CSV table of C-alpha atoms in Angstrom, one decimal:
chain,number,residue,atom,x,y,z
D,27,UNK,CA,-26.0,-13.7,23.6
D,28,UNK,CA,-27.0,-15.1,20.2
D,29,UNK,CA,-26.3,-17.9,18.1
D,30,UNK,CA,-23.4,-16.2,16.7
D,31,UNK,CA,-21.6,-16.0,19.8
D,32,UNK,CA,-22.7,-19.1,20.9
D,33,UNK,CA,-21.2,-21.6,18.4
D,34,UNK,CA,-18.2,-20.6,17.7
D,35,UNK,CA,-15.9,-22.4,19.8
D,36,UNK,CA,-14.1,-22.0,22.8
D,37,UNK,CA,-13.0,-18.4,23.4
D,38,UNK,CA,-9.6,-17.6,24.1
D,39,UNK,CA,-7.8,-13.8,24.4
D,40,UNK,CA,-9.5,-11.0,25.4
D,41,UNK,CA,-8.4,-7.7,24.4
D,42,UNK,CA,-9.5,-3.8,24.0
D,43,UNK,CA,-8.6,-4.3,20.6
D,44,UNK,CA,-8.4,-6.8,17.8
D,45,UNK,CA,-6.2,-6.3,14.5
D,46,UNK,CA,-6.7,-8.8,12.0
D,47,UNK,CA,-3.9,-9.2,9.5
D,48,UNK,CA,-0.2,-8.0,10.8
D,49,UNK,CA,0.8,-6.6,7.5
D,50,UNK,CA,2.0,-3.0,7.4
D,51,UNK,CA,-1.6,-1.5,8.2
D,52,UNK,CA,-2.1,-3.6,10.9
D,53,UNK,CA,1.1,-3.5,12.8
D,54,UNK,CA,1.1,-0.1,12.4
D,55,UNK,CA,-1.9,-0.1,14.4
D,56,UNK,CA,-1.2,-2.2,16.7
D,57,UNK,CA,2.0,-0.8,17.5
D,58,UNK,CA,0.1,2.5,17.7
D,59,UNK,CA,-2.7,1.2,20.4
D,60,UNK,CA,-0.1,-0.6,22.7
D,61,UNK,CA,2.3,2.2,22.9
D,62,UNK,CA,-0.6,4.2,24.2
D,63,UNK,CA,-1.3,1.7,26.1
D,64,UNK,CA,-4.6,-0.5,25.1
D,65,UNK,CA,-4.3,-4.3,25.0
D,66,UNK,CA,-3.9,-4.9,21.6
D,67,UNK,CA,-4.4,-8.8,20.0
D,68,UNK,CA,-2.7,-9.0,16.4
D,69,UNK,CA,-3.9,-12.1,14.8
D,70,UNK,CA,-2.0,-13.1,11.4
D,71,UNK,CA,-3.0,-16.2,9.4
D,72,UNK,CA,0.2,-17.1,8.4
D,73,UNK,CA,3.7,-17.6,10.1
D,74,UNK,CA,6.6,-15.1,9.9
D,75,UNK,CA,8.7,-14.6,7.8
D,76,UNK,CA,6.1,-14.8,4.8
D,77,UNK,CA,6.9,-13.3,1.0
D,78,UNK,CA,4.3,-10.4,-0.2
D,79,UNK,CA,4.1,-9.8,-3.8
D,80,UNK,CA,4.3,-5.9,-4.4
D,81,UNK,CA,5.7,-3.1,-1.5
D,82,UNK,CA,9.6,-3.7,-2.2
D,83,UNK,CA,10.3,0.2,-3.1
D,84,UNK,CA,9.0,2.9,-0.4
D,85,UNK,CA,8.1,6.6,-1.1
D,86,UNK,CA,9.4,9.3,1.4
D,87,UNK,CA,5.4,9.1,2.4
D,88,UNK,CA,6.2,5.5,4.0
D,89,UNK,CA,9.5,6.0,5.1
D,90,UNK,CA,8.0,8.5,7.2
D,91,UNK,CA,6.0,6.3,9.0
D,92,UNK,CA,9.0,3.7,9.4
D,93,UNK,CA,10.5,6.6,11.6
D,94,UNK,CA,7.0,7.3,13.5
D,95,UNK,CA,7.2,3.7,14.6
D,96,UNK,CA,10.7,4.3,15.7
D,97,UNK,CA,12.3,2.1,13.1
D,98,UNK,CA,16.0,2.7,12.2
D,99,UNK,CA,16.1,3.3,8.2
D,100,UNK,CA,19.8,4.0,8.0
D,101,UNK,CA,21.5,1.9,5.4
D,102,UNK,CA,23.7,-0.1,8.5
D,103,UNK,CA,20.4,-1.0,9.2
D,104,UNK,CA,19.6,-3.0,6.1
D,105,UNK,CA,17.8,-0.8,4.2
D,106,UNK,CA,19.1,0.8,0.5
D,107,UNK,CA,18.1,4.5,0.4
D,108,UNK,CA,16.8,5.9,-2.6
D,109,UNK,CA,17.2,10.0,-3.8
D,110,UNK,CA,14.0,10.1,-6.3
D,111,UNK,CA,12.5,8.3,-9.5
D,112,UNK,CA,13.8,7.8,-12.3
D,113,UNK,CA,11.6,8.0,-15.5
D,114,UNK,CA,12.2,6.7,-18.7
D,115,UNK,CA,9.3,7.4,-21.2
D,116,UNK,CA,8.8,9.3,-24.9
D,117,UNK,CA,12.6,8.6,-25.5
D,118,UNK,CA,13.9,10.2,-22.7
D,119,UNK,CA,15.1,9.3,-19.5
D,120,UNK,CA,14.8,12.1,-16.6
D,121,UNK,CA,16.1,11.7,-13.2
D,122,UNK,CA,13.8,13.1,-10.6
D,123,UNK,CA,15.1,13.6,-6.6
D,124,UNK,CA,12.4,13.3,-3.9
D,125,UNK,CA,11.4,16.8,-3.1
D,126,UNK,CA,12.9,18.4,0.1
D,127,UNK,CA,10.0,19.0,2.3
D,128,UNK,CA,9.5,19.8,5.7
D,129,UNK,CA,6.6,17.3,6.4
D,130,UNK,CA,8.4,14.4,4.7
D,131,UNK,CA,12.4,12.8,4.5
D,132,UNK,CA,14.1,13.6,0.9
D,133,UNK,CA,15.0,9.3,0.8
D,134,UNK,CA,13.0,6.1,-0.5
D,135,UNK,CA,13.5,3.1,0.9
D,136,UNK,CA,14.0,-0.8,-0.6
D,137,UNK,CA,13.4,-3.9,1.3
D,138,UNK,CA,12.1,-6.9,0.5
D,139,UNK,CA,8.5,-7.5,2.2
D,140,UNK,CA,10.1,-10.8,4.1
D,141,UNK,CA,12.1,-8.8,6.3
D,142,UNK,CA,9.6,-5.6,6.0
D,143,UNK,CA,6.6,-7.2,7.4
D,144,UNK,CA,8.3,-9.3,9.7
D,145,UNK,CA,10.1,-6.6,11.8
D,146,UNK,CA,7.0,-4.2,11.9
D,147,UNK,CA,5.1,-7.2,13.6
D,148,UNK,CA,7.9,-7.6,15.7
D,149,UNK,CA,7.9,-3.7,16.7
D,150,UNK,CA,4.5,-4.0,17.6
D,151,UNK,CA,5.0,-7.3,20.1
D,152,UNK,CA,7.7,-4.9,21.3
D,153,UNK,CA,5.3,-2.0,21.9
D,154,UNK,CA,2.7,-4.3,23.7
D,155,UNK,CA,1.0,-6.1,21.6
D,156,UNK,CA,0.1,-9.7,21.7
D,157,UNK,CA,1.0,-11.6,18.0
D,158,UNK,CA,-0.9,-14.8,17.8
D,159,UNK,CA,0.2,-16.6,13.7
D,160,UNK,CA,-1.5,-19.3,12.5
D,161,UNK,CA,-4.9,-17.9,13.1
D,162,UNK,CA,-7.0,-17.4,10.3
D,163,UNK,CA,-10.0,-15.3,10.9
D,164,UNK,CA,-13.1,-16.7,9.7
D,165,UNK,CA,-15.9,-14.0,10.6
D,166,UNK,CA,-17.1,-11.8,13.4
D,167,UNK,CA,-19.0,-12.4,16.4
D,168,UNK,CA,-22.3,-10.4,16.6
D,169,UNK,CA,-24.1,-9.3,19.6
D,170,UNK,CA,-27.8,-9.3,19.6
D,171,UNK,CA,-27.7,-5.5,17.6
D,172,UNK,CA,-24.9,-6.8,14.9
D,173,UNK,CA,-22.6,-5.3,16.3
D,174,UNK,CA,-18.7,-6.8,16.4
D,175,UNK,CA,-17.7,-7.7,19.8
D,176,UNK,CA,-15.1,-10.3,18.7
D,177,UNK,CA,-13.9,-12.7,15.8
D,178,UNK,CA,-14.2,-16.4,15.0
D,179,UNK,CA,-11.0,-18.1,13.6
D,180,UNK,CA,-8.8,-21.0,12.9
D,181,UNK,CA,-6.0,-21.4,14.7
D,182,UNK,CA,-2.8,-23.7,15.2
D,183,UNK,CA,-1.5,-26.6,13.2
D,184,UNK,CA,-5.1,-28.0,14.0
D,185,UNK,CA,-6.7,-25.4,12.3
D,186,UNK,CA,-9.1,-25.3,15.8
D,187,UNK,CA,-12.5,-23.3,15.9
D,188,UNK,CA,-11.7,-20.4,18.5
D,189,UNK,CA,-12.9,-16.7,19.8
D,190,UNK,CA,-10.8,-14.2,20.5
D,191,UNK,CA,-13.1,-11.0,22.2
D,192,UNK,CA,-12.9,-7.2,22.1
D,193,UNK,CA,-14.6,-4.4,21.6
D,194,UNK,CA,-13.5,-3.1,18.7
D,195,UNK,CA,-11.6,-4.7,15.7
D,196,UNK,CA,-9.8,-3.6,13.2
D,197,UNK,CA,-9.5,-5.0,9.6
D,198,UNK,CA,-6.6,-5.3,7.9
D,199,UNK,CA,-6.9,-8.4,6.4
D,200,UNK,CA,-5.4,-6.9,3.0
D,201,UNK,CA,-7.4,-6.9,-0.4
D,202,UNK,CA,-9.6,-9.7,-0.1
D,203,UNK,CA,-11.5,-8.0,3.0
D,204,UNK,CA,-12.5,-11.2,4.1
D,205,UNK,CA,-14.0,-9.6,7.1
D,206,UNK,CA,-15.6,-6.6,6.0
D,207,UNK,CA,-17.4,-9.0,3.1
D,208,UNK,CA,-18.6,-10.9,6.3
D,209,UNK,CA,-19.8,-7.2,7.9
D,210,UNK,CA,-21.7,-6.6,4.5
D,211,UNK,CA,-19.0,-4.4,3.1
D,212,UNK,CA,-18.4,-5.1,-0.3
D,213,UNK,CA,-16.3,-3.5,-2.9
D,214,UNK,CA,-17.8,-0.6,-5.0
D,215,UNK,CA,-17.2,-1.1,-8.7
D,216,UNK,CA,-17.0,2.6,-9.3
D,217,UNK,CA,-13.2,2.9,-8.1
D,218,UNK,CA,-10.0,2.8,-9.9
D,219,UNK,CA,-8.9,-1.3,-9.4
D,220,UNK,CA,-5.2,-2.4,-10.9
D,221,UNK,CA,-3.3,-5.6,-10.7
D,222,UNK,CA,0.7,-5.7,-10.4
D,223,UNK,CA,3.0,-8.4,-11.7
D,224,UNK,CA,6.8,-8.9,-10.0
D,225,UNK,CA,9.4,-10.9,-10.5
D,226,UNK,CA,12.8,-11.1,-9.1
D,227,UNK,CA,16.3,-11.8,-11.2
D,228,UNK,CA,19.9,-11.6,-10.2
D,229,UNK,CA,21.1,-8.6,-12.0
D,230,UNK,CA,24.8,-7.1,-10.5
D,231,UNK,CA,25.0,-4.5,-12.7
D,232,UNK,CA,21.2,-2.9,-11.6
D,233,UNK,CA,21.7,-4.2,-7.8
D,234,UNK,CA,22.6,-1.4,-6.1
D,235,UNK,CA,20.9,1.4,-8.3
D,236,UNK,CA,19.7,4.6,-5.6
D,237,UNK,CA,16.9,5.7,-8.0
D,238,UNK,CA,13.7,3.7,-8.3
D,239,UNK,CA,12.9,3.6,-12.2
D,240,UNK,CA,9.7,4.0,-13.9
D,241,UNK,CA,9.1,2.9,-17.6
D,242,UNK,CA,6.2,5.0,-18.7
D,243,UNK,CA,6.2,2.9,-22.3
D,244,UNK,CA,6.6,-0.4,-22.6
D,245,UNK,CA,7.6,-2.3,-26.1
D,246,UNK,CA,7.1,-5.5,-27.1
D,247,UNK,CA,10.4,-8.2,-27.8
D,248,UNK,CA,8.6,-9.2,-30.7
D,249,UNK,CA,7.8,-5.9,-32.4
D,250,UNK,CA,9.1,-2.5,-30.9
D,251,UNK,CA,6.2,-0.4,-32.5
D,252,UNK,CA,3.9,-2.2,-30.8
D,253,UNK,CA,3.2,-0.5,-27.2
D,254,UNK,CA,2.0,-2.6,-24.3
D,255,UNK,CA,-0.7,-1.5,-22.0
D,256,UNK,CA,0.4,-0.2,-18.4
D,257,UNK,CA,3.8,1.0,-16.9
D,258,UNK,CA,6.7,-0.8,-15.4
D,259,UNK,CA,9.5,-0.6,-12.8
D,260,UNK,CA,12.9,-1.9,-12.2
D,261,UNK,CA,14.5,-1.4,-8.9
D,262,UNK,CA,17.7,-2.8,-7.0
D,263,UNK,CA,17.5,-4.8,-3.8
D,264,UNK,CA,20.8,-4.0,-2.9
D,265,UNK,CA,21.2,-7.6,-2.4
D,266,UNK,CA,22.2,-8.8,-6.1
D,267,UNK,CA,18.9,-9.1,-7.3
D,268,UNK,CA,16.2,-6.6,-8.4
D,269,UNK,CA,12.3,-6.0,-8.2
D,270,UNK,CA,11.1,-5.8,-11.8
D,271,UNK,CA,7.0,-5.6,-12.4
D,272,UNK,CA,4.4,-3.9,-14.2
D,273,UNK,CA,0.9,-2.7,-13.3
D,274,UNK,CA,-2.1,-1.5,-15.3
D,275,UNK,CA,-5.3,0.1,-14.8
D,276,UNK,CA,-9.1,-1.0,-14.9
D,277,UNK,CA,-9.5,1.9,-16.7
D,278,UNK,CA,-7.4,0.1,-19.7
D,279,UNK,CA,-9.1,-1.3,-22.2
D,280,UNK,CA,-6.7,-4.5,-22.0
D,281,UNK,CA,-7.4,-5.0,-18.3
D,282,UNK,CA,-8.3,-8.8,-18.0
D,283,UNK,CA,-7.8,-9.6,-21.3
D,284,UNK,CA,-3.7,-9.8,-20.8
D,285,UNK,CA,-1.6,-12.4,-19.8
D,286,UNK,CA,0.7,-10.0,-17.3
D,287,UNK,CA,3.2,-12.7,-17.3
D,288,UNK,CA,3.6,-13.1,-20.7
D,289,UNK,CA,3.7,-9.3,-21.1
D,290,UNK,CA,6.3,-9.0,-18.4
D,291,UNK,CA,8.8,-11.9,-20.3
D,292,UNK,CA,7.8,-9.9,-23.4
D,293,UNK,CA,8.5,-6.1,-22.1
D,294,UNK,CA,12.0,-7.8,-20.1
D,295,UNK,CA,12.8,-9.3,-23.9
D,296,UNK,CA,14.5,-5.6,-24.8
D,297,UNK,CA,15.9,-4.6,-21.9
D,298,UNK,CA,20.1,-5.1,-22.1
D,299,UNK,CA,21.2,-8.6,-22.0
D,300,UNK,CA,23.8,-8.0,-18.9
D,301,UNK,CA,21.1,-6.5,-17.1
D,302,UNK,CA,19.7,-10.7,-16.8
D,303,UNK,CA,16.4,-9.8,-17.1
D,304,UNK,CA,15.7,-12.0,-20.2
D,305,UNK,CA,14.7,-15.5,-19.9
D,306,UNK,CA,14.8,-17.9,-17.0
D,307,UNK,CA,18.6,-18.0,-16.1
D,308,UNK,CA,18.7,-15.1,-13.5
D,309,UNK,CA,14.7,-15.2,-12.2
D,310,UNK,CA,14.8,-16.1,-9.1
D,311,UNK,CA,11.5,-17.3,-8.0
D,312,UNK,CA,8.3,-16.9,-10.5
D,313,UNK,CA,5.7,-13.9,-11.4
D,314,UNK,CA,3.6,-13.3,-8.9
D,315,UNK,CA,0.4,-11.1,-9.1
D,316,UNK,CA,-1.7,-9.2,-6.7
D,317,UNK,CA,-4.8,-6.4,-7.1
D,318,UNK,CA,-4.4,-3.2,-6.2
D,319,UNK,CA,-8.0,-1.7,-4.4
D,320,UNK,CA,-8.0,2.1,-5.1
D,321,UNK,CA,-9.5,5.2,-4.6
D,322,UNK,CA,-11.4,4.1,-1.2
D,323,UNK,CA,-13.4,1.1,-3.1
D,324,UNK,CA,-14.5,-0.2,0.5
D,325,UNK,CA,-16.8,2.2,2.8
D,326,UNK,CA,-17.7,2.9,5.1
D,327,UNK,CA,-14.3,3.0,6.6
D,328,UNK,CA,-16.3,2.2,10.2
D,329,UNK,CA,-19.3,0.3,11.4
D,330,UNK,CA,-20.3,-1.5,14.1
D,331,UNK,CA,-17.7,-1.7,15.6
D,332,UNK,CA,-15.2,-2.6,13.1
D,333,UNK,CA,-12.5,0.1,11.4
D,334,UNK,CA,-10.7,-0.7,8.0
D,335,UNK,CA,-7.1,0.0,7.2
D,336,UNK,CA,-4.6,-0.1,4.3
D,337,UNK,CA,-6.1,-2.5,1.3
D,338,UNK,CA,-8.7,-3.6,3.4
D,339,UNK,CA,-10.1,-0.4,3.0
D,340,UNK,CA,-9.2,0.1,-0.6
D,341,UNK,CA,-6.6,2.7,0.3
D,342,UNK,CA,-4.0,2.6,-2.4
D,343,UNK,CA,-2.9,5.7,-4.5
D,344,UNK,CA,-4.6,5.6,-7.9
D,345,UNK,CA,-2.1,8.3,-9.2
D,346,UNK,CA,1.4,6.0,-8.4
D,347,UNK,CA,0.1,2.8,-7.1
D,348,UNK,CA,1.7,3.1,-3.5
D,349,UNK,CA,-0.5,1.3,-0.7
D,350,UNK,CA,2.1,0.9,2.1
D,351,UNK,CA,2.6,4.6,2.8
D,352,UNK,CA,-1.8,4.6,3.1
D,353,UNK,CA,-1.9,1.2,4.6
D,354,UNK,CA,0.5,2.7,7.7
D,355,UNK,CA,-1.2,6.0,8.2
D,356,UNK,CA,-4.6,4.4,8.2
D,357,UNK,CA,-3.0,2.0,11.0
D,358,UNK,CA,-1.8,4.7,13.0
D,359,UNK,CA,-4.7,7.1,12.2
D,360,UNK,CA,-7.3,4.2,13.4
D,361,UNK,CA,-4.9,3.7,16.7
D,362,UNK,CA,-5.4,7.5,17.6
D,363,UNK,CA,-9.1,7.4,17.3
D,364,UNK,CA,-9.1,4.4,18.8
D,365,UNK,CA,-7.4,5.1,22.0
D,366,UNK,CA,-9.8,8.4,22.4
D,367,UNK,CA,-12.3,6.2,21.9
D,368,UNK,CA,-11.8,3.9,24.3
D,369,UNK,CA,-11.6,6.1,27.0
D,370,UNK,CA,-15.2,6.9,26.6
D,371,UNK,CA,-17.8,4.8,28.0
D,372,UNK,CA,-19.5,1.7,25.8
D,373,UNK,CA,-22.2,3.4,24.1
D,374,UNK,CA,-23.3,6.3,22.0
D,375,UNK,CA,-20.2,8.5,23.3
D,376,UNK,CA,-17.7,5.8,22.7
D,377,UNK,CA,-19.4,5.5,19.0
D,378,UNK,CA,-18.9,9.5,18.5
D,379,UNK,CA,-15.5,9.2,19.0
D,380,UNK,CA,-14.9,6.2,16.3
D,381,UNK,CA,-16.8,8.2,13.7
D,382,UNK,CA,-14.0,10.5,13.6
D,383,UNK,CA,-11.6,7.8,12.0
D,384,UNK,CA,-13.6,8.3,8.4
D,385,UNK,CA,-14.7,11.6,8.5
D,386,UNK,CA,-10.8,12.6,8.9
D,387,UNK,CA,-9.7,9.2,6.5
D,388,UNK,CA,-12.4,11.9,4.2
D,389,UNK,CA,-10.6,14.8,5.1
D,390,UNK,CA,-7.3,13.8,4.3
D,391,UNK,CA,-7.5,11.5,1.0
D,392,UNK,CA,-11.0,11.8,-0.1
D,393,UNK,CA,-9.8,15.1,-2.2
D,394,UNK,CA,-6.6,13.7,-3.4
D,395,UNK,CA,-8.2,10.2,-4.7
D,396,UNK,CA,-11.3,11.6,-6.1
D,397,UNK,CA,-8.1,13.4,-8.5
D,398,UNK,CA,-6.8,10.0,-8.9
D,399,UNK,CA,-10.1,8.3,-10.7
D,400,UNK,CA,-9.5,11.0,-13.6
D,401,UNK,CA,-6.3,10.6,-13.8
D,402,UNK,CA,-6.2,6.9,-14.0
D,403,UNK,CA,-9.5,7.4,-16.5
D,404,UNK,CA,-6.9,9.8,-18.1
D,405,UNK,CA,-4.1,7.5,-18.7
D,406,UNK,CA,-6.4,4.7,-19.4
D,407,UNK,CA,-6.1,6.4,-22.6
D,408,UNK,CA,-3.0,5.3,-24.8
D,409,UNK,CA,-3.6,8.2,-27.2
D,410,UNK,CA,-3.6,10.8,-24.5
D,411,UNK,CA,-0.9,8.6,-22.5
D,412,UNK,CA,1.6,9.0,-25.4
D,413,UNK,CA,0.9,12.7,-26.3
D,414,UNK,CA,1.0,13.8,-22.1
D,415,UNK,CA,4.6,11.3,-22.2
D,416,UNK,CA,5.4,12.8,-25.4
D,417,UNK,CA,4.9,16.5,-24.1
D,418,UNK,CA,5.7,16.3,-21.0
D,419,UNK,CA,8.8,13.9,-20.8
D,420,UNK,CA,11.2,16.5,-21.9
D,421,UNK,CA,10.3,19.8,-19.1
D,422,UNK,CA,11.9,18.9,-16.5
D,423,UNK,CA,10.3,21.2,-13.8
D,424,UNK,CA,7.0,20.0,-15.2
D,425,UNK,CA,8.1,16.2,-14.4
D,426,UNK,CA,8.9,17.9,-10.9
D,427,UNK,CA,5.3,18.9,-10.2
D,428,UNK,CA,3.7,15.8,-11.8
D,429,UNK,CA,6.1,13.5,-9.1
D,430,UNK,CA,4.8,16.0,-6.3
D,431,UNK,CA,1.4,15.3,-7.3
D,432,UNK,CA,1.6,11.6,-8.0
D,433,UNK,CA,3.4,10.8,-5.0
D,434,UNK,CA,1.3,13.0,-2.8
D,435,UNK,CA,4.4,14.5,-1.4
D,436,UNK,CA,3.7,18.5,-0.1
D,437,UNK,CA,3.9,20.5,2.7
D,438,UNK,CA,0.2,21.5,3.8
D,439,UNK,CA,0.9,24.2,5.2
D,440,UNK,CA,3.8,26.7,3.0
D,441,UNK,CA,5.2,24.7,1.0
D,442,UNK,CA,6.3,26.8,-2.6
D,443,UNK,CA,4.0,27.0,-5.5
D,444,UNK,CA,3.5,23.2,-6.6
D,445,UNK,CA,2.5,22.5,-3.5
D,446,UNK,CA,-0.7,25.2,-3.3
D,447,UNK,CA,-1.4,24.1,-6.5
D,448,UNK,CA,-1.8,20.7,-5.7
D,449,UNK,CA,-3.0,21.3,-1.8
D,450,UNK,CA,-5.5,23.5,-3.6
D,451,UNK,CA,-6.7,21.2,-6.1
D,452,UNK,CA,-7.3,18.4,-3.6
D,453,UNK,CA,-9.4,20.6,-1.8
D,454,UNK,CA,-11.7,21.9,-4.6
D,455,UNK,CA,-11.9,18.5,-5.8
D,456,UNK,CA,-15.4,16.5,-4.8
D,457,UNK,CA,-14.4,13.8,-2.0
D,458,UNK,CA,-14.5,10.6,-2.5
């Protein structure tokens, strides 16, 4: 035993498994492991419920993964279904329904992230799992070869130096990665990187809307020929009150030069006045911001005993910005490989098996993201932005492919045309 392991405090649950962070990554994971049955440890820093800046609006990809945990997504359940996207862009507003696939649902989903990550850490507990909140993990414990065999934290109102022990841990600790930094991971500048700005307001009249919208242009309050950088959204709650945000692109020449939140009030300034988007009367709450790792900008995906999922991992789509979807099938895809793994004895045949989880994390977005860095170097552009919104906007079965593509929504396997076009070009396409 080394230093490491030594000082750390006095060690409390041992597991087979240790998920750090019980967002959706990790409590899809978790519930994954303890269904199959591994003793699974979920630590979360904070207490539930907690707010989460962006995830309100799911794609068919996520709601997929809802139903894989055995979560009930009808609308008596809480949730407000969506049929597609709506686009407004080039001076024309096109209303696009979620393909119908056989691989994925033809419905969206919108809940708020306070209920959202709060009852897929409680389907977890009730697959198995133990949840321990309050516990903030503050590194890894290394045996005498570096490898993890446990983590160091913080825990209870005491903020107490503790272990917890297992085998194998899985980070999903969200974008800051603070354990995978501590396993010598860090972020590769070479990947697609945006940052998102949300707000919500009361708005009656947009509550209750069953399409999720997406503002290709925005224009300024204080001068309408003057087009801001990124893309925005507006989407109902189904509670009263919307989600409204905007997101751009590293690849944008205003990226960290912009005051989102001033961009956001600005953009809000010409939407309708009933819609209570402008000013401070109907906010509820202020702007909050978050980055958005793309593109795989953290590998490798597994070392030493330590697996990343979701953000963690840099897993969100650089084509639409959707991380939950990634962040869930990461979680269960680590579970699966995890559970094979364990089954193999500690050593070179148990580290076989956990070298699957990034050859097929490779396999099955390295393709489709390595398509994402050109697009998002693509419409980085605002010349080429404008002409492709300008072009484009008004074919509607083109729009149809381009939502195919950009929500990663096909059938691998059949499927009509658009779909072997785009299952074809993510296999050509150099992985990530």
């Amino acid at each position: 035993m080394n230093e490491h392991v030594a000082a750390a405090g006095t060690i409390a649950d041992e597991a087979d498994v240790i998920v750090v962070g019980a967002g959706p990554g990790g409590s899809a994971a978790a519930y994954h492991m303890a269904r199959h049955g591994l003793r699974v440890l979920l630590l979360e820093k904070t207490e539930f419920p907690r707010e989460k800046v962006c995830g309100d609006g799911l794609t068919p990809r996520a709601t997929r993964q809802l139903i894989r945990m055995g979560i009930d997504t009808s609308e008596k359940a809480g949730w407000l279904q969506n049929k597609g996207l709506r686009v407004i862009g080039g001076g024309v507003r096109l209303e696009l329904d979620w393909p119908e696939l056989a691989s994925f649902p033809s419905y969206g989903l919108v809940r708020t992230r306070l209920d959202f990550d709060d009852m897929l850490a409680r389907r977890a507990v009730e697959a198995g799992a133990l949840l321990r909140t309050s516990v903030n993990v503050t590194g890894p414990v290394l045996d005498d070869d570096g490898h993890a065999i446990g983590v160091t934290a913080k825990a209870g109102p005491g903020r107490e130096p503790v272990q917890y022990r297992a085998p194998l841990i899985i980070a999903a600790d969200g974008v800051s990665g603070k354990l995978p930094l501590a396993m010598g991971l860090a972020k590769r500048d070479d990947r697609p990187l945006g940052v998102a700005v949300r707000r919500y307001y009361r708005s009656p009249v947009r509550a209750d809307d069953d399409y999720l919208e997406s503002w290709l242009e925005l224009r300024s309050a204080q001068n309408s020929d003057v087009l801001l950088p990124g893309y925005g959204w507006i989407f109902g709650l189904g509670d009263g009150r919307v989600n409204v945000g905007l997101g751009i692109l590293n690849s944008s020449s205003a990226f960290g030069k912009t005051n989102y939140r001033a961009m956001l009030t600005d953009w809000l300034g010409t939407t309708p006045p009933e819609w209570g988007m402008r000013g401070e009367e109907h906010a509820e709450g202020p702007v909050l911001g978050a980055a958005l790792p793309m593109g795989f900008n953290r590998v490798p995906h597994y070392t030493r005993g330590v697996m990343l999922v979701g953000d963690s991992g840099g897993m969100v789509n650089p084509m639409n910005g959707e991380g939950i979807a990634y962040a869930m099938e990461s979680g269960e895809l680590a579970a699966e490989v995890a559970v094979q793994a364990q089954a193999r004895s500690a050593g070179a045949d148990r580290e076989r098996a956990l070298q699957a989880y990034p050859t097929e994390l490779k396999l099955r977005f390295g393709g489709y993201y390595r398509l994402g860095g050109m697009f998002v170097k693509l419409i980085g552009n605002p010349q080429i932005m404008r002409i492709a919104t300008k072009h484009g906007m008004p074919h509607p079965t083109l729009m149809r492919f381009v939502l195919k593509l950009l929500a990663n929504l096909t059938d691998p396997r059949g499927g009509d045309a658009m779909d072997r076009i785009i299952n074809g070009l993510t296999k050509v396409a150099p992985t990530v």
